[in-house]
Short mmCIF file of C-alpha atoms in Angstrom, two decimals:
data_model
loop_
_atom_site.label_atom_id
_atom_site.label_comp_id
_atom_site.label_asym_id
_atom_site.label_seq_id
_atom_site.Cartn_x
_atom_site.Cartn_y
_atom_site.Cartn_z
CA UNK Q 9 -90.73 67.78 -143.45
CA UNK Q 10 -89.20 67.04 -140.11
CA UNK Q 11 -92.94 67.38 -138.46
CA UNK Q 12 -94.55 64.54 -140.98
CA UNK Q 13 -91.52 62.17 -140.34
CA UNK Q 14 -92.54 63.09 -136.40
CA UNK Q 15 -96.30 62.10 -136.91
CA UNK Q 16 -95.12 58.95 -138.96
CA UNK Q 17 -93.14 58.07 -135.98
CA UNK Q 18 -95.36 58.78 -133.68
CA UNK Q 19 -98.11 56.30 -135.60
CA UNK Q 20 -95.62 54.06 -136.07
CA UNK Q 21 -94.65 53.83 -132.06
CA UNK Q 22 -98.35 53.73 -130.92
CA UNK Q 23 -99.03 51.25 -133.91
CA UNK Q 24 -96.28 49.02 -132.34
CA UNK Q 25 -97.21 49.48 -128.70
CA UNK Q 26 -101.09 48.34 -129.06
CA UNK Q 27 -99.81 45.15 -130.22
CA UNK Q 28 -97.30 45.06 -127.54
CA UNK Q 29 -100.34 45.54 -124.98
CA UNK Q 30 -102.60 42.72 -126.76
CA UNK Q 31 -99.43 40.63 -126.59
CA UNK Q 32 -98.70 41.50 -122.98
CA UNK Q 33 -102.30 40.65 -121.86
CA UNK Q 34 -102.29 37.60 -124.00
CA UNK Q 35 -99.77 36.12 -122.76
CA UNK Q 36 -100.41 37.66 -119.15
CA UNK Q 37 -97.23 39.33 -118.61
CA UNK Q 38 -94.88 41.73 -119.99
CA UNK Q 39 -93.15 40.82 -123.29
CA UNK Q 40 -89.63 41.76 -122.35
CA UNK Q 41 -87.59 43.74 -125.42
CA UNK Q 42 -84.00 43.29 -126.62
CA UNK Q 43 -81.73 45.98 -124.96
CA UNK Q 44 -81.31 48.29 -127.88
CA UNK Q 45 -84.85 48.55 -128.44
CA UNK Q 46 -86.03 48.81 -124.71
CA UNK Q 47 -86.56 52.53 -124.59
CA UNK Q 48 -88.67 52.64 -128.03
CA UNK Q 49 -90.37 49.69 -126.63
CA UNK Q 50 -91.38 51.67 -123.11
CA UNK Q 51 -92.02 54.32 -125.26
CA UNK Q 52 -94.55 52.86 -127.84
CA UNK Q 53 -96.33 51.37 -124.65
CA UNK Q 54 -96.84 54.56 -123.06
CA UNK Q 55 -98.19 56.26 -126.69
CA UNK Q 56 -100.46 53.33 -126.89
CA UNK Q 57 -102.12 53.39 -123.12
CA UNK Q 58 -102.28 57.11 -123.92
CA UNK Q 59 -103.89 57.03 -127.04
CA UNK Q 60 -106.13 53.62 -126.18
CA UNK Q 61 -107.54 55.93 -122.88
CA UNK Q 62 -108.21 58.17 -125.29
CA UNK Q 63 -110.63 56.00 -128.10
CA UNK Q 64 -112.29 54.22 -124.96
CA UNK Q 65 -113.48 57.81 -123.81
CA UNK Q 66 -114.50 58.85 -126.78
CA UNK Q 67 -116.39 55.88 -127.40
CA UNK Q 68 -117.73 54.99 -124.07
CA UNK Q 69 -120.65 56.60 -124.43
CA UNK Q 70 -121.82 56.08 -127.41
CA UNK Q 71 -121.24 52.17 -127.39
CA UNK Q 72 -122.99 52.28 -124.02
CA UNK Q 73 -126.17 53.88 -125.61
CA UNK Q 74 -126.15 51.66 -128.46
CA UNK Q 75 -125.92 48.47 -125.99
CA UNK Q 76 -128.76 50.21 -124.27
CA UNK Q 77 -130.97 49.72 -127.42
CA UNK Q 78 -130.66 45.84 -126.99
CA UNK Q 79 -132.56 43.30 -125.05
CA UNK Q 80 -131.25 42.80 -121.43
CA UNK Q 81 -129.81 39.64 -121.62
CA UNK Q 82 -127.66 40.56 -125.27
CA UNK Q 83 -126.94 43.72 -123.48
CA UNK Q 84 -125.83 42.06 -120.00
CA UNK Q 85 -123.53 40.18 -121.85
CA UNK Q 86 -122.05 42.67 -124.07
CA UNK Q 87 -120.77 45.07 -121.12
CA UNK Q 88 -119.56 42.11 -119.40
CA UNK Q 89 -117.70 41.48 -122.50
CA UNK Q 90 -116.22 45.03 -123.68
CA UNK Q 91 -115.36 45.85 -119.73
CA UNK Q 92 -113.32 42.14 -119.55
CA UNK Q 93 -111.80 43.11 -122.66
CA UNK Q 94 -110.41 47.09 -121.71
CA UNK Q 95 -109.97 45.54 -118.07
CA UNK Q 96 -107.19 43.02 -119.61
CA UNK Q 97 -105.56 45.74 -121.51
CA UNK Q 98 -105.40 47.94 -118.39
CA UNK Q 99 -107.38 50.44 -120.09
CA UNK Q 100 -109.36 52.13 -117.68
CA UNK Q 101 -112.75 53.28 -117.84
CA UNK Q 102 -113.30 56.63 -118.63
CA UNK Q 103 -114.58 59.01 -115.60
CA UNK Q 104 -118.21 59.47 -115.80
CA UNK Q 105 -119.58 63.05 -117.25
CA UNK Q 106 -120.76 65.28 -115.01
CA UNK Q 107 -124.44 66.72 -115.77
CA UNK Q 108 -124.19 69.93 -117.53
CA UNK Q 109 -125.37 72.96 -115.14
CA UNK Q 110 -128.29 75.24 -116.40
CA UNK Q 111 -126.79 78.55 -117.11
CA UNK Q 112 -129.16 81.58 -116.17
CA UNK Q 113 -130.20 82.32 -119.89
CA UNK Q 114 -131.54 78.76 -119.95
CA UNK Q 115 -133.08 79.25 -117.14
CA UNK Q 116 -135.05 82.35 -117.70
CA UNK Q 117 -136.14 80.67 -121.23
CA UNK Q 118 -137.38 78.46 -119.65
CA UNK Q 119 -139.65 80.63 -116.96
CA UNK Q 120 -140.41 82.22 -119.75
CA UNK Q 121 -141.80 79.57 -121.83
CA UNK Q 122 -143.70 78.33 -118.95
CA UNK Q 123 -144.98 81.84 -118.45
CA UNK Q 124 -146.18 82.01 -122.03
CA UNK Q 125 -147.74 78.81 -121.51
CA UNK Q 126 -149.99 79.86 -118.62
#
Protein backbone atom coordinates (compact mmCIF):
# COMPACT_ATOMS: atom_id res chain seq x y z
CA UNK A 1 0.00 0.00 0.00
CA UNK A 2 2.84 2.20 1.06
CA UNK A 3 4.20 2.09 -2.82
CA UNK A 4 0.62 3.46 -4.34
CA UNK A 5 0.45 6.24 -1.62
CA UNK A 6 4.34 6.86 -3.02
CA UNK A 7 3.18 7.09 -6.75
CA UNK A 8 0.11 9.27 -5.61
CA UNK A 9 2.60 11.51 -4.07
CA UNK A 10 4.82 11.51 -6.48
CA UNK A 11 1.85 12.66 -9.18
CA UNK A 12 0.68 14.81 -6.84
CA UNK A 13 4.31 16.75 -6.38
CA UNK A 14 5.03 16.84 -10.18
CA UNK A 15 1.24 17.81 -10.70
CA UNK A 16 1.95 20.80 -8.34
CA UNK A 17 5.38 21.73 -9.66
CA UNK A 18 4.29 22.13 -13.55
CA UNK A 19 2.02 24.73 -12.41
CA UNK A 20 4.61 26.20 -10.25
CA UNK A 21 6.90 26.41 -13.53
CA UNK A 22 3.95 27.97 -15.78
CA UNK A 23 3.48 30.33 -12.84
CA UNK A 24 7.18 31.08 -12.47
CA UNK A 25 7.58 31.86 -16.24
CA UNK A 26 4.37 33.77 -16.22
CA UNK A 27 5.08 35.92 -13.99
CA UNK A 28 8.95 35.90 -14.93
CA UNK A 29 10.37 34.99 -11.71
CA UNK A 30 10.28 32.55 -9.02
CA UNK A 31 7.03 32.25 -7.00
CA UNK A 32 8.54 32.22 -3.55
CA UNK A 33 6.72 29.44 -1.00
CA UNK A 34 5.72 29.81 2.65
CA UNK A 35 8.51 28.31 4.92
CA UNK A 36 6.83 25.09 5.87
CA UNK A 37 6.17 24.19 2.46
CA UNK A 38 9.58 25.31 0.87
CA UNK A 39 11.17 21.92 0.64
CA UNK A 40 7.93 20.17 -1.03
CA UNK A 41 7.86 23.21 -3.13
CA UNK A 42 11.79 22.70 -4.38
CA UNK A 43 10.89 19.35 -4.54
CA UNK A 44 7.75 19.33 -6.85
CA UNK A 45 9.90 21.74 -9.12
CA UNK A 46 12.62 19.42 -9.55
CA UNK A 47 9.92 16.26 -10.32
CA UNK A 48 8.36 18.56 -12.78
CA UNK A 49 11.68 19.81 -14.87
CA UNK A 50 12.48 16.09 -14.62
CA UNK A 51 9.50 14.72 -15.86
CA UNK A 52 8.70 17.88 -18.45
CA UNK A 53 12.54 16.94 -20.05
CA UNK A 54 11.22 13.85 -20.25
CA UNK A 55 7.60 14.40 -22.48
CA UNK A 56 9.59 17.06 -24.64
CA UNK A 57 12.02 14.12 -25.67
CA UNK A 58 9.68 11.86 -26.23
CA UNK A 59 7.75 14.08 -28.28
CA UNK A 60 10.31 16.05 -30.07
CA UNK A 61 10.42 14.09 -32.78
CA UNK A 62 7.42 13.23 -33.63
CA UNK A 63 5.86 16.85 -33.38
CA UNK A 64 8.84 17.88 -35.50
CA UNK A 65 7.81 15.41 -38.32
CA UNK A 66 4.32 16.29 -38.15
CA UNK A 67 5.27 20.20 -38.48
CA UNK A 68 7.33 18.96 -41.35
CA UNK A 69 4.10 17.87 -43.20
CA UNK A 70 2.91 21.60 -43.26
CA UNK A 71 3.49 24.45 -45.58
CA UNK A 72 6.67 26.51 -44.75
CA UNK A 73 5.31 29.48 -43.57
CA UNK A 74 2.53 27.45 -40.93
CA UNK A 75 5.51 25.40 -40.17
CA UNK A 76 8.07 28.43 -39.62
CA UNK A 77 5.80 29.68 -37.28
CA UNK A 78 4.92 26.71 -35.35
CA UNK A 79 8.67 25.87 -34.24
CA UNK A 80 9.11 29.39 -33.48
CA UNK A 81 6.18 28.95 -31.33
CA UNK A 82 6.67 25.44 -29.44
CA UNK A 83 10.67 26.38 -28.98
CA UNK A 84 9.46 30.08 -27.29
CA UNK A 85 7.14 28.14 -25.34
CA UNK A 86 9.75 25.08 -23.75
CA UNK A 87 12.45 27.99 -23.87
CA UNK A 88 10.22 30.01 -21.15
CA UNK A 89 9.74 26.97 -19.08
CA UNK A 90 13.50 26.25 -19.12
CA UNK A 91 12.83 23.06 -20.68
CA UNK A 92 15.57 22.24 -22.78
CA UNK A 93 15.64 20.72 -26.02
CA UNK A 94 16.26 17.29 -26.20
CA UNK A 95 19.90 16.19 -27.63
CA UNK A 96 19.63 15.25 -31.17
CA UNK A 97 19.67 11.25 -32.05
CA UNK A 98 22.54 9.97 -33.31
CA UNK A 99 22.17 7.91 -36.74
CA UNK A 100 21.91 4.32 -36.02
CA UNK A 101 25.24 2.38 -37.23
CA UNK A 102 24.81 -0.55 -39.78
CA UNK A 103 25.64 -3.66 -37.94
CA UNK A 104 27.56 -6.32 -40.15
CA UNK A 105 24.40 -8.61 -40.68
CA UNK A 106 22.78 -5.57 -42.29
CA UNK A 107 25.42 -5.08 -44.11
CA UNK A 108 26.04 -8.36 -45.73
CA UNK A 109 22.07 -8.39 -46.53
CA UNK A 110 22.49 -5.90 -48.13
CA UNK A 111 25.67 -7.07 -50.51
CA UNK A 112 23.73 -9.72 -50.81
CA UNK A 113 20.64 -8.32 -52.15
CA UNK A 114 22.60 -6.27 -54.47
CA UNK A 115 24.41 -9.42 -55.51
CA UNK A 116 21.13 -11.16 -56.26
CA UNK A 117 20.17 -8.23 -58.12
CA UNK A 118 23.06 -8.31 -60.61
Amino acid sequence: MTAVIDQVKSAALTGAGINLLVTDALVGREVPAPKFAEAYVASAREQANEALTGFRGRTEAPALKAIGRLPEPIADAMITGRTAAWDRLGIDAPAPAKPAKATKSASKAKAAKADDKA
